[in-house]
CSV table of C-alpha atoms in Angstrom, one decimal:
chain,number,residue,atom,x,y,z
A,12,MET,CA,-16.8,-56.1,181.1
A,13,VAL,CA,-13.6,-58.1,179.5
A,14,SER,CA,-10.6,-56.8,181.6
A,15,LEU,CA,-7.2,-56.5,179.7
A,16,GLN,CA,-4.1,-57.6,181.8
A,17,PHE,CA,-0.5,-58.2,181.1
A,18,ASP,CA,0.8,-61.5,182.1
A,19,GLY,CA,4.6,-62.6,181.9
A,20,ILE,CA,4.4,-63.9,178.4
A,21,SER,CA,2.8,-60.7,177.2
A,22,GLY,CA,5.3,-58.6,178.6
A,23,LYS,CA,8.1,-60.7,177.1
A,24,LEU,CA,6.4,-60.7,173.8
A,25,PHE,CA,5.8,-56.9,174.0
A,26,LEU,CA,9.8,-56.7,174.7
A,27,LEU,CA,10.6,-59.0,171.8
A,28,ASN,CA,8.3,-57.0,169.5
A,29,MET,CA,10.0,-53.6,170.6
A,30,ALA,CA,13.4,-55.2,169.7
A,31,PHE,CA,12.2,-56.6,166.3
A,32,LEU,CA,11.0,-52.9,165.3
A,33,VAL,CA,14.3,-51.4,166.5
A,34,MET,CA,16.3,-54.0,164.3
A,35,GLN,CA,14.0,-53.5,161.4
A,36,VAL,CA,14.7,-50.0,161.4
A,37,ILE,CA,18.6,-50.4,161.8
A,38,SER,CA,18.5,-53.2,159.1
A,39,ALA,CA,16.5,-50.6,156.7
A,40,PHE,CA,19.0,-47.8,157.3
A,41,MET,CA,22.0,-50.5,156.8
A,42,LEU,CA,20.1,-51.5,153.8
A,43,VAL,CA,19.9,-48.3,152.0
A,44,SER,CA,23.6,-47.4,153.0
A,45,ILE,CA,24.7,-50.8,151.4
A,46,VAL,CA,22.9,-49.8,148.0
A,47,PHE,CA,23.5,-46.1,147.9
A,48,ILE,CA,27.1,-45.8,148.9
A,49,PRO,CA,28.6,-48.1,146.0
A,50,ILE,CA,26.2,-46.5,143.4
A,51,GLY,CA,27.5,-43.1,144.4
A,52,VAL,CA,31.3,-44.2,144.5
A,53,VAL,CA,30.8,-45.6,140.8
A,54,SER,CA,28.7,-42.6,139.7
A,55,LEU,CA,31.5,-40.2,140.8
A,56,PHE,CA,34.2,-42.5,139.2
A,57,ALA,CA,32.1,-42.3,136.0
A,58,SER,CA,31.9,-38.7,136.0
A,59,ARG,CA,35.7,-38.1,136.8
A,60,ASP,CA,36.4,-40.0,133.6
A,61,VAL,CA,34.7,-37.5,131.2
A,62,VAL,CA,37.1,-34.9,129.9
A,63,GLU,CA,36.0,-31.2,129.6
A,64,ILE,CA,37.7,-28.3,128.0
A,65,ILE,CA,35.9,-25.1,128.9
A,66,ASP,CA,36.5,-21.8,127.4
A,67,ARG,CA,34.5,-18.5,128.6
A,68,TYR,CA,35.0,-15.9,125.6
A,69,GLU,CA,32.5,-13.4,125.9
A,70,THR,CA,34.9,-11.0,127.4
A,71,ALA,CA,38.1,-12.0,125.9
A,72,CYS,CA,36.5,-11.6,122.4
A,73,VAL,CA,35.6,-7.7,123.1
A,74,PRO,CA,38.3,-5.3,121.9
A,75,ASP,CA,40.2,-3.3,124.7
A,76,GLY,CA,38.6,-0.2,123.6
A,77,TYR,CA,35.2,-1.6,124.1
A,78,LYS,CA,35.7,-3.6,127.7
A,79,ASN,CA,33.7,-0.7,129.4
A,80,ASP,CA,30.9,-0.8,126.8
A,81,LYS,CA,30.3,-4.2,125.7
A,82,VAL,CA,26.8,-3.7,124.5
A,83,THR,CA,27.9,-0.9,122.1
A,84,PHE,CA,30.4,-3.0,120.5
A,85,ILE,CA,28.0,-6.1,119.9
A,86,GLN,CA,25.5,-3.8,118.2
A,87,SER,CA,28.1,-2.0,116.2
A,88,ASN,CA,29.1,-3.2,112.5
A,89,LEU,CA,32.5,-4.0,113.8
A,90,THR,CA,33.9,-7.5,113.0
A,91,LYS,CA,33.0,-10.1,115.8
A,92,GLN,CA,35.4,-12.6,114.7
A,93,CYS,CA,37.7,-14.1,117.5
A,94,ASN,CA,40.5,-16.5,117.8
A,95,ARG,CA,40.8,-18.8,120.5
A,96,THR,CA,43.1,-21.7,121.2
A,97,LEU,CA,42.2,-25.1,123.3
A,98,THR,CA,44.9,-27.0,124.7
A,99,VAL,CA,43.8,-30.8,125.3
A,100,LYS,CA,45.1,-32.2,128.7
A,101,LYS,CA,44.1,-35.4,128.7
A,102,ARG,CA,43.1,-38.1,125.7
A,103,MET,CA,39.4,-37.4,124.5
A,104,LYS,CA,38.0,-40.3,122.9
A,105,LYS,CA,35.4,-39.8,119.8
A,106,PRO,CA,32.7,-38.7,119.7
A,107,ILE,CA,33.6,-35.4,121.4
A,108,TYR,CA,30.6,-33.3,122.1
A,109,VAL,CA,30.5,-29.6,121.3
A,110,TYR,CA,28.0,-27.4,123.4
A,111,TYR,CA,27.7,-23.6,124.0
A,112,GLN,CA,26.9,-22.9,127.5
A,113,LEU,CA,24.8,-19.8,128.5
A,114,ASP,CA,24.8,-18.4,132.1
A,115,ASN,CA,22.3,-16.2,133.7
A,116,PHE,CA,19.8,-16.9,130.6
A,117,TYR,CA,16.2,-17.6,131.9
A,118,GLN,CA,14.5,-19.7,129.2
A,119,ASN,CA,12.2,-20.8,131.9
A,120,HIS,CA,10.5,-17.4,132.0
A,121,ARG,CA,6.8,-18.0,131.5
A,122,ARG,CA,6.3,-15.4,128.8
A,123,TYR,CA,9.3,-16.6,126.7
A,124,VAL,CA,8.4,-20.4,127.4
A,125,LYS,CA,4.6,-19.5,126.1
A,126,SER,CA,5.8,-17.4,123.3
A,127,ARG,CA,5.5,-20.0,120.5
A,128,SER,CA,3.1,-21.8,118.3
A,129,ASP,CA,3.5,-25.6,118.3
A,130,SER,CA,0.7,-26.2,115.6
A,131,GLN,CA,2.4,-23.5,113.2
A,132,LEU,CA,5.9,-25.5,113.7
A,133,LYS,CA,4.4,-28.9,112.8
A,134,GLU,CA,1.7,-28.4,110.1
A,135,ASN,CA,1.9,-25.9,107.2
A,136,SER,CA,-1.6,-25.5,107.2
A,137,SER,CA,-1.3,-23.6,110.5
A,138,TRP,CA,1.5,-21.2,109.1
A,139,ASP,CA,-0.9,-18.3,110.0
A,140,ASP,CA,-1.3,-19.4,113.5
A,141,VAL,CA,0.4,-16.7,115.6
A,142,SER,CA,-1.8,-15.6,118.5
A,143,SER,CA,0.6,-16.8,121.1
A,144,CYS,CA,3.6,-15.5,119.5
A,145,LYS,CA,3.5,-11.8,120.4
A,146,PRO,CA,5.5,-9.5,120.3
A,147,GLU,CA,7.2,-11.8,117.4
A,148,ASP,CA,4.2,-12.6,115.7
A,149,THR,CA,4.3,-10.6,112.6
A,150,SER,CA,6.6,-8.5,110.4
A,151,ASN,CA,5.5,-5.9,107.9
A,152,GLY,CA,1.9,-7.4,108.4
A,153,GLN,CA,2.7,-10.9,107.5
A,154,PRO,CA,3.0,-14.0,109.9
A,155,ILE,CA,6.4,-14.8,111.0
A,156,VAL,CA,7.5,-18.7,110.6
A,157,PRO,CA,8.5,-19.8,113.1
A,158,CYS,CA,7.2,-17.0,115.3
A,159,GLY,CA,7.7,-16.1,119.1
A,160,LEU,CA,10.3,-15.0,121.3
A,161,ILE,CA,12.1,-18.4,121.5
A,162,ALA,CA,13.0,-18.8,117.8
A,163,TRP,CA,13.5,-15.0,117.3
A,164,SER,CA,16.4,-15.3,120.1
A,165,LEU,CA,18.1,-18.4,118.4
A,166,PHE,CA,21.8,-18.5,119.5
A,167,ASN,CA,24.1,-17.0,116.6
A,168,ASP,CA,27.4,-17.7,117.7
A,169,THR,CA,29.5,-19.9,115.0
A,170,TYR,CA,32.7,-22.0,115.6
A,171,ASN,CA,35.1,-23.1,113.2
A,172,PHE,CA,37.9,-25.7,114.6
A,173,SER,CA,41.5,-26.6,113.3
A,174,LEU,CA,43.9,-28.8,114.2
A,175,ASN,CA,47.6,-29.0,112.9
A,176,ASP,CA,46.5,-26.8,110.4
A,177,GLN,CA,43.8,-28.9,109.2
A,178,GLN,CA,40.2,-28.1,109.6
A,179,LEU,CA,38.3,-30.1,112.3
A,180,ALA,CA,35.1,-31.3,111.1
A,181,VAL,CA,32.0,-30.9,113.1
A,182,ASN,CA,29.1,-33.2,112.4
A,183,LYS,CA,25.8,-31.3,113.1
A,184,LYS,CA,23.4,-33.8,112.1
A,185,GLY,CA,21.5,-35.6,114.6
A,186,ILE,CA,22.4,-33.1,117.4
A,187,SER,CA,18.5,-32.8,118.1
A,188,TRP,CA,16.0,-35.3,119.5
A,189,LYS,CA,14.7,-37.8,116.9
A,190,SER,CA,11.1,-37.5,118.5
A,191,ASP,CA,11.4,-33.6,118.1
A,192,ARG,CA,12.4,-33.7,114.6
A,193,ASP,CA,9.7,-36.5,113.6
A,194,SER,CA,6.8,-35.0,115.6
A,195,LYS,CA,7.0,-31.4,116.7
A,196,PHE,CA,8.3,-29.6,113.3
A,197,GLY,CA,6.9,-30.2,110.0
A,198,LYS,CA,8.7,-31.5,107.3
A,199,ASP,CA,6.6,-29.4,104.9
A,200,VAL,CA,7.1,-26.3,106.9
A,201,PHE,CA,9.4,-23.6,105.6
A,202,PRO,CA,10.8,-20.4,107.5
A,203,LYS,CA,8.9,-17.3,106.3
A,204,ASN,CA,9.5,-13.6,107.0
A,205,PHE,CA,11.9,-14.7,109.8
A,206,GLN,CA,14.3,-12.1,111.3
A,207,ASN,CA,12.9,-9.6,108.6
A,208,GLY,CA,12.0,-6.8,111.5
A,209,THR,CA,13.9,-3.8,112.4
A,210,LEU,CA,15.0,-5.4,115.6
A,211,LYS,CA,16.8,-9.0,114.8
A,212,GLY,CA,17.0,-11.2,117.7
A,213,GLY,CA,19.4,-14.0,116.6
A,214,ALA,CA,20.2,-16.1,114.1
A,215,THR,CA,18.3,-16.6,110.5
A,216,LEU,CA,17.4,-19.3,108.9
A,217,ASN,CA,17.2,-20.8,105.4
A,218,PRO,CA,13.9,-20.5,103.8
A,219,SER,CA,15.0,-23.3,101.7
A,220,ILE,CA,15.2,-26.0,104.4
A,221,PRO,CA,12.1,-27.5,106.2
A,222,LEU,CA,12.2,-26.8,110.0
A,223,SER,CA,12.4,-30.7,110.6
A,224,GLU,CA,15.7,-30.3,109.4
A,225,GLN,CA,16.9,-27.2,111.1
A,226,GLU,CA,18.6,-28.9,114.1
A,227,ASP,CA,19.8,-25.8,115.7
A,228,LEU,CA,16.6,-24.4,116.2
A,229,ILE,CA,15.0,-27.9,117.3
A,230,VAL,CA,17.9,-27.8,119.9
A,231,TRP,CA,17.4,-24.4,120.9
A,232,MET,CA,13.4,-24.7,121.0
A,233,ARG,CA,13.9,-27.2,123.5
A,234,THR,CA,14.0,-24.7,126.6
A,235,ALA,CA,16.0,-25.0,129.6
A,236,ALA,CA,14.5,-25.1,132.9
A,237,LEU,CA,17.7,-23.4,134.8
A,238,PRO,CA,19.5,-20.0,133.9
A,239,THR,CA,22.8,-21.9,133.2
A,240,PHE,CA,22.5,-24.6,130.5
A,241,ARG,CA,24.4,-26.1,127.5
A,242,LYS,CA,23.0,-27.1,124.1
A,243,LEU,CA,24.8,-29.3,121.6
A,244,TYR,CA,26.1,-27.4,119.0
A,245,GLY,CA,27.9,-30.7,117.2
A,246,LYS,CA,30.2,-33.7,117.5
A,247,ILE,CA,34.0,-34.0,116.5
A,248,GLU,CA,34.1,-37.6,115.0
A,249,GLN,CA,37.7,-38.3,115.9
A,250,ASP,CA,40.2,-38.7,118.8
A,251,LEU,CA,42.2,-35.8,120.4
A,252,GLN,CA,45.5,-36.6,121.8
A,253,PRO,CA,47.1,-35.0,125.0
A,254,ASN,CA,48.8,-31.6,124.2
A,255,ASP,CA,46.7,-31.2,120.7
A,256,GLN,CA,46.4,-27.5,120.2
A,257,ILE,CA,42.9,-26.6,118.8
A,258,HIS,CA,42.4,-23.4,117.2
A,259,VAL,CA,38.9,-22.0,117.2
A,260,THR,CA,37.6,-19.2,114.8
A,261,LEU,CA,34.6,-17.6,116.3
A,262,ASP,CA,32.0,-15.3,115.4
A,263,ASN,CA,30.8,-13.4,118.8
A,264,ASN,CA,27.8,-12.5,117.6
A,265,TYR,CA,25.2,-13.2,120.5
A,266,ASN,CA,24.4,-10.4,122.8
A,267,THR,CA,24.7,-11.4,126.3
A,268,TYR,CA,26.0,-8.3,127.4
A,269,SER,CA,22.8,-6.6,127.7
A,270,PHE,CA,21.8,-9.1,130.6
A,271,ASN,CA,25.3,-10.1,132.1
A,272,GLY,CA,25.1,-13.3,130.8
A,273,LYS,CA,28.2,-15.6,130.0
A,274,LYS,CA,29.1,-17.5,127.0
A,275,LYS,CA,31.2,-20.6,127.1
A,276,LEU,CA,32.4,-22.9,124.5
A,277,VAL,CA,32.5,-26.7,125.9
A,278,LEU,CA,34.0,-29.7,124.3
A,279,SER,CA,33.3,-32.9,126.2
A,280,THR,CA,33.4,-36.7,126.1
A,281,THR,CA,30.8,-38.9,127.9
A,282,SER,CA,30.6,-41.7,130.1
A,283,TRP,CA,28.1,-44.8,130.3
A,284,LEU,CA,26.2,-42.4,132.5
A,285,GLY,CA,26.2,-39.3,130.4
A,286,GLY,CA,28.3,-36.3,130.8
A,287,LYS,CA,30.3,-34.9,133.6
A,288,ASN,CA,27.9,-34.6,136.7
A,289,ASP,CA,29.5,-35.1,140.2
A,290,PHE,CA,26.0,-33.9,141.9
A,291,LEU,CA,24.5,-37.5,141.3
A,292,GLY,CA,27.2,-39.2,142.9
A,293,ILE,CA,27.6,-36.9,145.9
A,294,ALA,CA,23.9,-37.0,146.2
A,295,TYR,CA,24.0,-41.0,146.5
A,296,LEU,CA,27.0,-41.0,148.7
A,297,THR,CA,25.4,-38.4,151.1
A,298,VAL,CA,22.1,-40.2,151.4
A,299,GLY,CA,24.1,-43.3,151.7
A,300,GLY,CA,26.4,-42.1,154.4
A,301,LEU,CA,23.8,-40.5,156.4
A,302,CYS,CA,21.8,-43.7,156.6
A,303,PHE,CA,24.8,-45.7,157.6
A,304,PHE,CA,25.5,-43.3,160.4
A,305,LEU,CA,21.8,-43.5,161.5
A,306,ALA,CA,22.2,-47.0,161.6
A,307,LEU,CA,25.6,-47.3,163.5
A,308,SER,CA,24.0,-44.6,166.3
A,309,PHE,CA,21.1,-46.6,166.5
A,310,THR,CA,22.7,-49.8,167.1
A,311,VAL,CA,25.1,-48.4,169.7
A,312,VAL,CA,22.1,-46.7,171.5
A,313,TYR,CA,20.3,-50.0,171.6
A,314,LEU,CA,23.1,-52.0,172.7
A,315,VAL,CA,24.8,-49.7,175.2
A,316,LYS,CA,21.5,-47.8,176.7
A,317,PRO,CA,18.5,-49.9,175.5
A,318,ARG,CA,15.1,-48.2,176.4
A,319,ARG,CA,13.6,-49.6,179.5
A,320,LEU,CA,10.1,-50.8,179.2
A,321,GLY,CA,7.5,-49.5,181.9
A,322,ASP,CA,6.0,-51.8,184.4
A,323,PRO,CA,2.6,-53.1,183.1
A,324,SER,CA,1.2,-53.2,186.5
A,325,TYR,CA,0.8,-49.5,186.6
A,326,LEU,CA,-1.4,-49.3,183.7
A,327,SER,CA,-5.0,-48.3,184.6
A,328,TRP,CA,-6.8,-51.3,183.5
A,329,ASN,CA,-4.3,-53.6,185.7
A,330,ARG,CA,-4.6,-51.2,188.6
A,331,ASN,CA,-8.6,-51.3,188.1
A,332,PRO,CA,-9.5,-54.8,187.1
A,333,GLY,CA,-12.9,-54.5,187.3
A,334,GLY,CA,-13.2,-51.5,185.0
A,335,HIS,CA,-13.8,-49.0,188.2
Protein backbone atom coordinates (compact mmCIF):
# COMPACT_ATOMS: atom_id res chain seq x y z
CA MET A 1 0.00 0.00 0.00
CA VAL A 2 1.29 3.44 -0.89
CA SER A 3 1.48 5.71 2.15
CA LEU A 4 0.54 9.37 1.93
CA GLN A 5 2.59 11.81 3.96
CA PHE A 6 2.76 15.58 4.37
CA ASP A 7 6.33 16.80 4.35
CA GLY A 8 7.43 20.38 4.92
CA ILE A 9 7.09 21.33 1.26
CA SER A 10 3.55 19.94 0.88
CA GLY A 11 2.47 21.73 4.05
CA LYS A 12 3.73 25.02 2.71
CA LEU A 13 2.00 24.39 -0.62
CA PHE A 14 -1.25 23.66 1.21
CA LEU A 15 -0.90 26.91 3.15
CA LEU A 16 -0.20 28.87 -0.02
CA ASN A 17 -3.17 27.22 -1.72
CA MET A 18 -5.46 28.21 1.16
CA ALA A 19 -4.18 31.78 0.99
CA PHE A 20 -4.75 31.80 -2.76
CA LEU A 21 -8.35 30.59 -2.34
CA VAL A 22 -9.07 33.30 0.23
CA MET A 23 -7.67 35.97 -2.07
CA GLN A 24 -9.78 34.60 -4.92
CA VAL A 25 -12.96 34.99 -2.87
CA ILE A 26 -12.00 38.49 -1.74
CA SER A 27 -11.11 39.50 -5.30
CA ALA A 28 -14.40 38.13 -6.66
CA PHE A 29 -16.47 40.09 -4.13
CA MET A 30 -14.41 43.22 -4.76
CA LEU A 31 -14.77 42.89 -8.54
CA VAL A 32 -18.56 42.60 -8.26
CA SER A 33 -18.71 45.67 -6.03
CA ILE A 34 -16.48 47.68 -8.39
CA VAL A 35 -18.79 46.86 -11.31
CA PHE A 36 -22.19 47.06 -9.59
CA ILE A 37 -21.79 50.21 -7.48
CA PRO A 38 -21.02 52.56 -10.43
CA ILE A 39 -23.84 51.00 -12.46
CA GLY A 40 -26.22 51.58 -9.55
CA VAL A 41 -25.15 55.21 -9.18
CA VAL A 42 -25.51 55.90 -12.91
CA SER A 43 -28.91 54.17 -13.00
CA LEU A 44 -30.17 56.21 -10.06
CA PHE A 45 -29.03 59.49 -11.62
CA ALA A 46 -30.70 58.52 -14.91
CA SER A 47 -33.92 57.72 -13.07
CA ARG A 48 -33.80 60.99 -11.12
CA ASP A 49 -33.50 62.93 -14.39
CA VAL A 50 -36.92 61.66 -15.46
CA VAL A 51 -39.66 64.21 -14.79
CA GLU A 52 -43.10 62.90 -13.87
CA ILE A 53 -46.48 64.44 -13.15
CA ILE A 54 -48.91 62.05 -11.46
CA ASP A 55 -52.54 62.94 -10.83
CA ARG A 56 -54.90 60.53 -9.09
CA TYR A 57 -58.43 61.46 -10.07
CA GLU A 58 -60.91 58.62 -9.53
CA THR A 59 -62.14 60.11 -6.23
CA ALA A 60 -61.79 63.79 -7.11
CA CYS A 61 -63.94 63.28 -10.22
CA VAL A 62 -66.94 62.00 -8.27
CA PRO A 63 -69.59 64.58 -7.22
CA ASP A 64 -69.88 65.24 -3.50
CA GLY A 65 -73.29 63.61 -3.31
CA TYR A 66 -71.86 60.30 -4.53
CA LYS A 67 -68.61 60.15 -2.54
CA ASN A 68 -70.03 57.31 -0.45
CA ASP A 69 -71.66 55.52 -3.37
CA LYS A 70 -69.24 55.76 -6.28
CA VAL A 71 -70.51 52.61 -8.01
CA THR A 72 -73.99 54.12 -8.37
CA PHE A 73 -72.46 57.25 -9.90
CA ILE A 74 -70.29 55.42 -12.45
CA GLN A 75 -73.25 53.26 -13.52
CA SER A 76 -75.62 56.22 -13.87
CA ASN A 77 -76.27 58.42 -16.89
CA LEU A 78 -74.83 61.49 -15.16
CA THR A 79 -72.05 63.35 -16.94
CA LYS A 80 -68.63 61.91 -16.18
CA GLN A 81 -66.66 64.89 -17.47
CA CYS A 82 -64.10 66.27 -15.05
CA ASN A 83 -61.56 69.10 -15.15
CA ARG A 84 -58.09 68.81 -13.69
CA THR A 85 -55.08 71.13 -13.64
CA LEU A 86 -51.50 69.87 -13.76
CA THR A 87 -48.55 72.10 -12.86
CA VAL A 88 -45.17 71.50 -14.47
CA LYS A 89 -42.49 71.71 -11.76
CA LYS A 90 -39.47 71.13 -13.97
CA ARG A 91 -38.81 71.43 -17.68
CA MET A 92 -40.08 68.42 -19.60
CA LYS A 93 -38.42 67.73 -22.93
CA LYS A 94 -40.35 66.12 -25.76
CA PRO A 95 -41.52 63.53 -26.34
CA ILE A 96 -43.63 63.50 -23.20
CA TYR A 97 -45.40 60.21 -22.68
CA VAL A 98 -48.98 60.15 -21.43
CA TYR A 99 -49.96 57.06 -19.43
CA TYR A 100 -52.96 55.91 -17.50
CA GLN A 101 -52.18 53.93 -14.37
CA LEU A 102 -54.49 51.42 -12.72
CA ASP A 103 -54.00 50.04 -9.22
CA ASN A 104 -55.53 46.85 -7.83
CA PHE A 105 -56.43 45.56 -11.30
CA TYR A 106 -55.31 41.94 -11.73
CA GLN A 107 -54.81 41.52 -15.46
CA ASN A 108 -52.69 38.46 -14.66
CA HIS A 109 -55.67 36.43 -13.40
CA ARG A 110 -55.68 33.08 -15.18
CA ARG A 111 -59.26 33.25 -16.44
CA TYR A 112 -58.78 36.82 -17.60
CA VAL A 113 -55.53 36.13 -19.46
CA LYS A 114 -56.98 33.08 -21.24
CA SER A 115 -60.17 34.89 -22.28
CA ARG A 116 -59.09 35.82 -25.81
CA SER A 117 -58.74 34.25 -29.26
CA ASP A 118 -55.36 34.91 -30.85
CA SER A 119 -56.38 33.24 -34.09
CA GLN A 120 -59.45 35.46 -34.35
CA LEU A 121 -57.38 38.60 -33.74
CA LYS A 122 -54.92 37.66 -36.47
CA GLU A 123 -56.96 36.06 -39.26
CA ASN A 124 -60.29 37.06 -40.73
CA SER A 125 -60.98 33.43 -41.59
CA SER A 126 -61.09 32.63 -37.85
CA TRP A 127 -63.60 35.34 -36.98
CA ASP A 128 -65.94 32.77 -35.40
CA ASP A 129 -63.23 31.06 -33.28
CA VAL A 130 -64.54 32.11 -29.86
CA SER A 131 -64.18 28.83 -27.94
CA SER A 132 -61.74 30.35 -25.43
CA CYS A 133 -63.58 33.63 -24.93
CA LYS A 134 -66.42 32.78 -22.55
CA PRO A 135 -68.35 34.57 -21.15
CA GLU A 136 -67.77 37.27 -23.81
CA ASP A 137 -67.88 34.94 -26.81
CA THR A 138 -71.20 35.76 -28.48
CA SER A 139 -73.89 38.43 -28.41
CA ASN A 140 -77.37 37.86 -29.77
CA GLY A 141 -76.16 34.51 -31.07
CA GLN A 142 -73.35 36.02 -33.17
CA PRO A 143 -69.58 35.84 -32.49
CA ILE A 144 -67.96 38.90 -30.96
CA VAL A 145 -64.84 40.30 -32.64
CA PRO A 146 -62.63 40.81 -30.68
CA CYS A 147 -63.99 38.36 -28.15
CA GLY A 148 -63.01 37.72 -24.54
CA LEU A 149 -62.83 39.54 -21.24
CA ILE A 150 -59.62 41.41 -22.05
CA ALA A 151 -61.09 43.22 -25.06
CA TRP A 152 -64.47 43.64 -23.33
CA SER A 153 -62.84 45.49 -20.41
CA LEU A 154 -60.93 47.94 -22.66
CA PHE A 155 -60.05 51.15 -20.79
CA ASN A 156 -62.36 53.98 -21.85
CA ASP A 157 -61.35 57.12 -19.96
CA THR A 158 -60.37 59.91 -22.36
CA TYR A 159 -58.12 62.94 -21.87
CA ASN A 160 -57.98 66.28 -23.67
CA PHE A 161 -55.16 68.68 -22.84
CA SER A 162 -54.84 72.44 -23.28
CA LEU A 163 -52.02 74.88 -22.56
CA ASN A 164 -52.46 78.66 -22.58
CA ASP A 165 -55.98 78.24 -23.99
CA GLN A 166 -54.56 76.24 -26.92
CA GLN A 167 -55.22 72.57 -27.44
CA LEU A 168 -52.23 70.40 -26.61
CA ALA A 169 -52.12 67.67 -29.21
CA VAL A 170 -51.56 64.06 -28.17
CA ASN A 171 -50.11 61.74 -30.80
CA LYS A 172 -51.68 58.29 -30.53
CA LYS A 173 -49.79 56.76 -33.45
CA GLY A 174 -47.04 54.26 -32.73
CA ILE A 175 -47.98 53.75 -29.07
CA SER A 176 -48.17 49.96 -29.43
CA TRP A 177 -45.44 47.43 -30.16
CA LYS A 178 -44.73 47.15 -33.89
CA SER A 179 -44.41 43.38 -33.57
CA ASP A 180 -47.93 43.23 -32.14
CA ARG A 181 -49.38 45.35 -34.95
CA ASP A 182 -47.64 43.34 -37.65
CA SER A 183 -48.00 39.78 -36.39
CA LYS A 184 -50.77 39.54 -33.78
CA PHE A 185 -53.56 41.76 -35.13
CA GLY A 186 -54.84 41.31 -38.66
CA LYS A 187 -55.11 44.08 -41.22
CA ASP A 188 -58.26 42.47 -42.57
CA VAL A 189 -59.91 41.82 -39.19
CA PHE A 190 -62.60 44.33 -38.23
CA PRO A 191 -64.66 44.65 -35.03
CA LYS A 192 -68.03 42.93 -35.21
CA ASN A 193 -70.84 42.78 -32.67
CA PHE A 194 -68.51 44.38 -30.09
CA GLN A 195 -70.03 45.83 -26.87
CA ASN A 196 -73.52 45.03 -28.16
CA GLY A 197 -74.55 43.07 -25.08
CA THR A 198 -76.66 44.30 -22.20
CA LEU A 199 -73.58 44.63 -19.98
CA LYS A 200 -70.91 46.88 -21.46
CA GLY A 201 -67.42 46.57 -20.08
CA GLY A 202 -65.39 49.43 -21.49
CA ALA A 203 -64.60 51.29 -24.67
CA THR A 204 -66.22 50.67 -28.03
CA LEU A 205 -64.30 50.17 -31.28
CA ASN A 206 -64.79 51.74 -34.69
CA PRO A 207 -66.05 48.87 -36.90
CA SER A 208 -64.51 50.45 -40.01
CA ILE A 209 -60.92 50.38 -38.66
CA PRO A 210 -58.96 47.08 -38.72
CA LEU A 211 -57.64 45.71 -35.45
CA SER A 212 -54.04 46.31 -36.58
CA GLU A 213 -54.75 50.05 -36.41
CA GLN A 214 -56.71 50.03 -33.14
CA GLU A 215 -53.67 50.88 -31.04
CA ASP A 216 -55.50 51.51 -27.77
CA LEU A 217 -56.82 47.96 -28.00
CA ILE A 218 -53.40 46.54 -28.90
CA VAL A 219 -51.81 48.27 -25.90
CA TRP A 220 -54.56 47.02 -23.59
CA MET A 221 -54.37 43.44 -24.87
CA ARG A 222 -50.73 43.15 -23.76
CA THR A 223 -51.66 42.17 -20.22
CA ALA A 224 -49.69 43.35 -17.19
CA ALA A 225 -47.95 41.00 -14.77
CA LEU A 226 -48.64 43.08 -11.65
CA PRO A 227 -51.83 44.61 -10.21
CA THR A 228 -50.39 48.12 -10.53
CA PHE A 229 -49.48 49.01 -14.09
CA ARG A 230 -49.24 51.81 -16.62
CA LYS A 231 -50.28 51.73 -20.24
CA LEU A 232 -49.34 54.24 -22.89
CA TYR A 233 -52.14 56.58 -23.96
CA GLY A 234 -50.20 58.86 -26.31
CA LYS A 235 -47.27 61.26 -26.74
CA ILE A 236 -47.03 65.04 -26.46
CA GLU A 237 -44.61 66.29 -29.10
CA GLN A 238 -43.57 69.60 -27.55
CA ASP A 239 -41.54 70.78 -24.56
CA LEU A 240 -43.23 71.93 -21.37
CA GLN A 241 -41.68 74.68 -19.27
CA PRO A 242 -41.63 75.13 -15.48
CA ASN A 243 -44.85 76.60 -14.04
CA ASP A 244 -46.86 75.73 -17.15
CA GLN A 245 -50.48 75.01 -16.25
CA ILE A 246 -51.93 72.10 -18.20
CA HIS A 247 -55.72 71.91 -18.16
CA VAL A 248 -57.12 68.42 -18.59
CA THR A 249 -60.70 67.67 -19.54
CA LEU A 250 -61.25 64.01 -18.91
CA ASP A 251 -64.16 61.61 -19.13
CA ASN A 252 -64.20 59.48 -16.00
CA ASN A 253 -65.94 56.48 -17.57
CA TYR A 254 -63.98 53.46 -16.40
CA ASN A 255 -65.43 51.62 -13.42
CA THR A 256 -62.65 50.93 -10.92
CA TYR A 257 -64.92 51.55 -7.94
CA SER A 258 -66.36 48.03 -7.96
CA PHE A 259 -62.96 46.57 -7.02
CA ASN A 260 -61.52 49.53 -5.05
CA GLY A 261 -59.14 50.37 -7.85
CA LYS A 262 -57.30 53.63 -8.38
CA LYS A 263 -56.85 55.65 -11.55
CA LYS A 264 -53.97 58.00 -12.24
CA LEU A 265 -52.98 60.18 -15.15
CA VAL A 266 -49.21 60.24 -15.66
CA LEU A 267 -47.08 62.56 -17.79
CA SER A 268 -43.47 61.43 -17.98
CA THR A 269 -40.23 62.05 -19.83
CA THR A 270 -37.68 59.30 -20.38
CA SER A 271 -33.93 58.82 -20.04
CA TRP A 272 -31.50 56.53 -21.88
CA LEU A 273 -32.56 53.88 -19.36
CA GLY A 274 -36.30 54.32 -19.95
CA GLY A 275 -38.87 55.68 -17.53
CA LYS A 276 -38.51 56.49 -13.85
CA ASN A 277 -37.36 53.36 -12.03
CA ASP A 278 -35.30 53.70 -8.85
CA PHE A 279 -35.51 49.98 -8.14
CA LEU A 280 -32.84 49.03 -10.68
CA GLY A 281 -30.29 51.47 -9.27
CA ILE A 282 -31.09 50.53 -5.68
CA ALA A 283 -30.75 46.82 -6.52
CA TYR A 284 -27.30 47.32 -8.08
CA LEU A 285 -26.16 49.47 -5.14
CA THR A 286 -27.44 46.93 -2.62
CA VAL A 287 -25.66 43.99 -4.25
CA GLY A 288 -22.49 46.02 -4.83
CA GLY A 289 -22.48 47.35 -1.28
CA LEU A 290 -23.03 43.88 0.17
CA CYS A 291 -20.16 42.43 -1.87
CA PHE A 292 -17.87 45.28 -0.82
CA PHE A 293 -18.77 44.68 2.84
CA LEU A 294 -18.05 40.95 2.52
CA ALA A 295 -14.73 41.59 0.75
CA LEU A 296 -13.70 44.05 3.46
CA SER A 297 -14.81 41.69 6.24
CA PHE A 298 -12.93 38.71 4.80
CA THR A 299 -9.81 40.84 4.34
CA VAL A 300 -9.87 42.02 7.95
CA VAL A 301 -10.48 38.52 9.30
CA TYR A 302 -7.72 37.06 7.10
CA LEU A 303 -5.16 39.68 8.18
CA VAL A 304 -6.10 40.03 11.84
CA LYS A 305 -7.04 36.48 12.72
CA PRO A 306 -5.95 34.06 10.00
CA ARG A 307 -7.15 30.50 10.18
CA ARG A 308 -4.56 28.23 11.77
CA LEU A 309 -3.90 25.03 9.87
CA GLY A 310 -3.84 21.68 11.67
CA ASP A 311 -0.64 19.71 12.24
CA PRO A 312 -0.38 17.08 9.44
CA SER A 313 1.29 14.67 11.84
CA TYR A 314 -2.10 14.06 13.48
CA LEU A 315 -3.62 12.70 10.30
CA SER A 316 -4.43 9.00 10.56
CA TRP A 317 -2.30 7.94 7.60
CA ASN A 318 0.69 9.77 9.05
CA ARG A 319 0.20 8.26 12.48
CA ASN A 320 0.04 4.80 10.89
CA PRO A 321 2.34 4.92 7.85
CA GLY A 322 1.94 1.20 7.32
CA GLY A 323 -1.82 1.53 6.92
CA HIS A 324 -2.56 -0.33 10.21
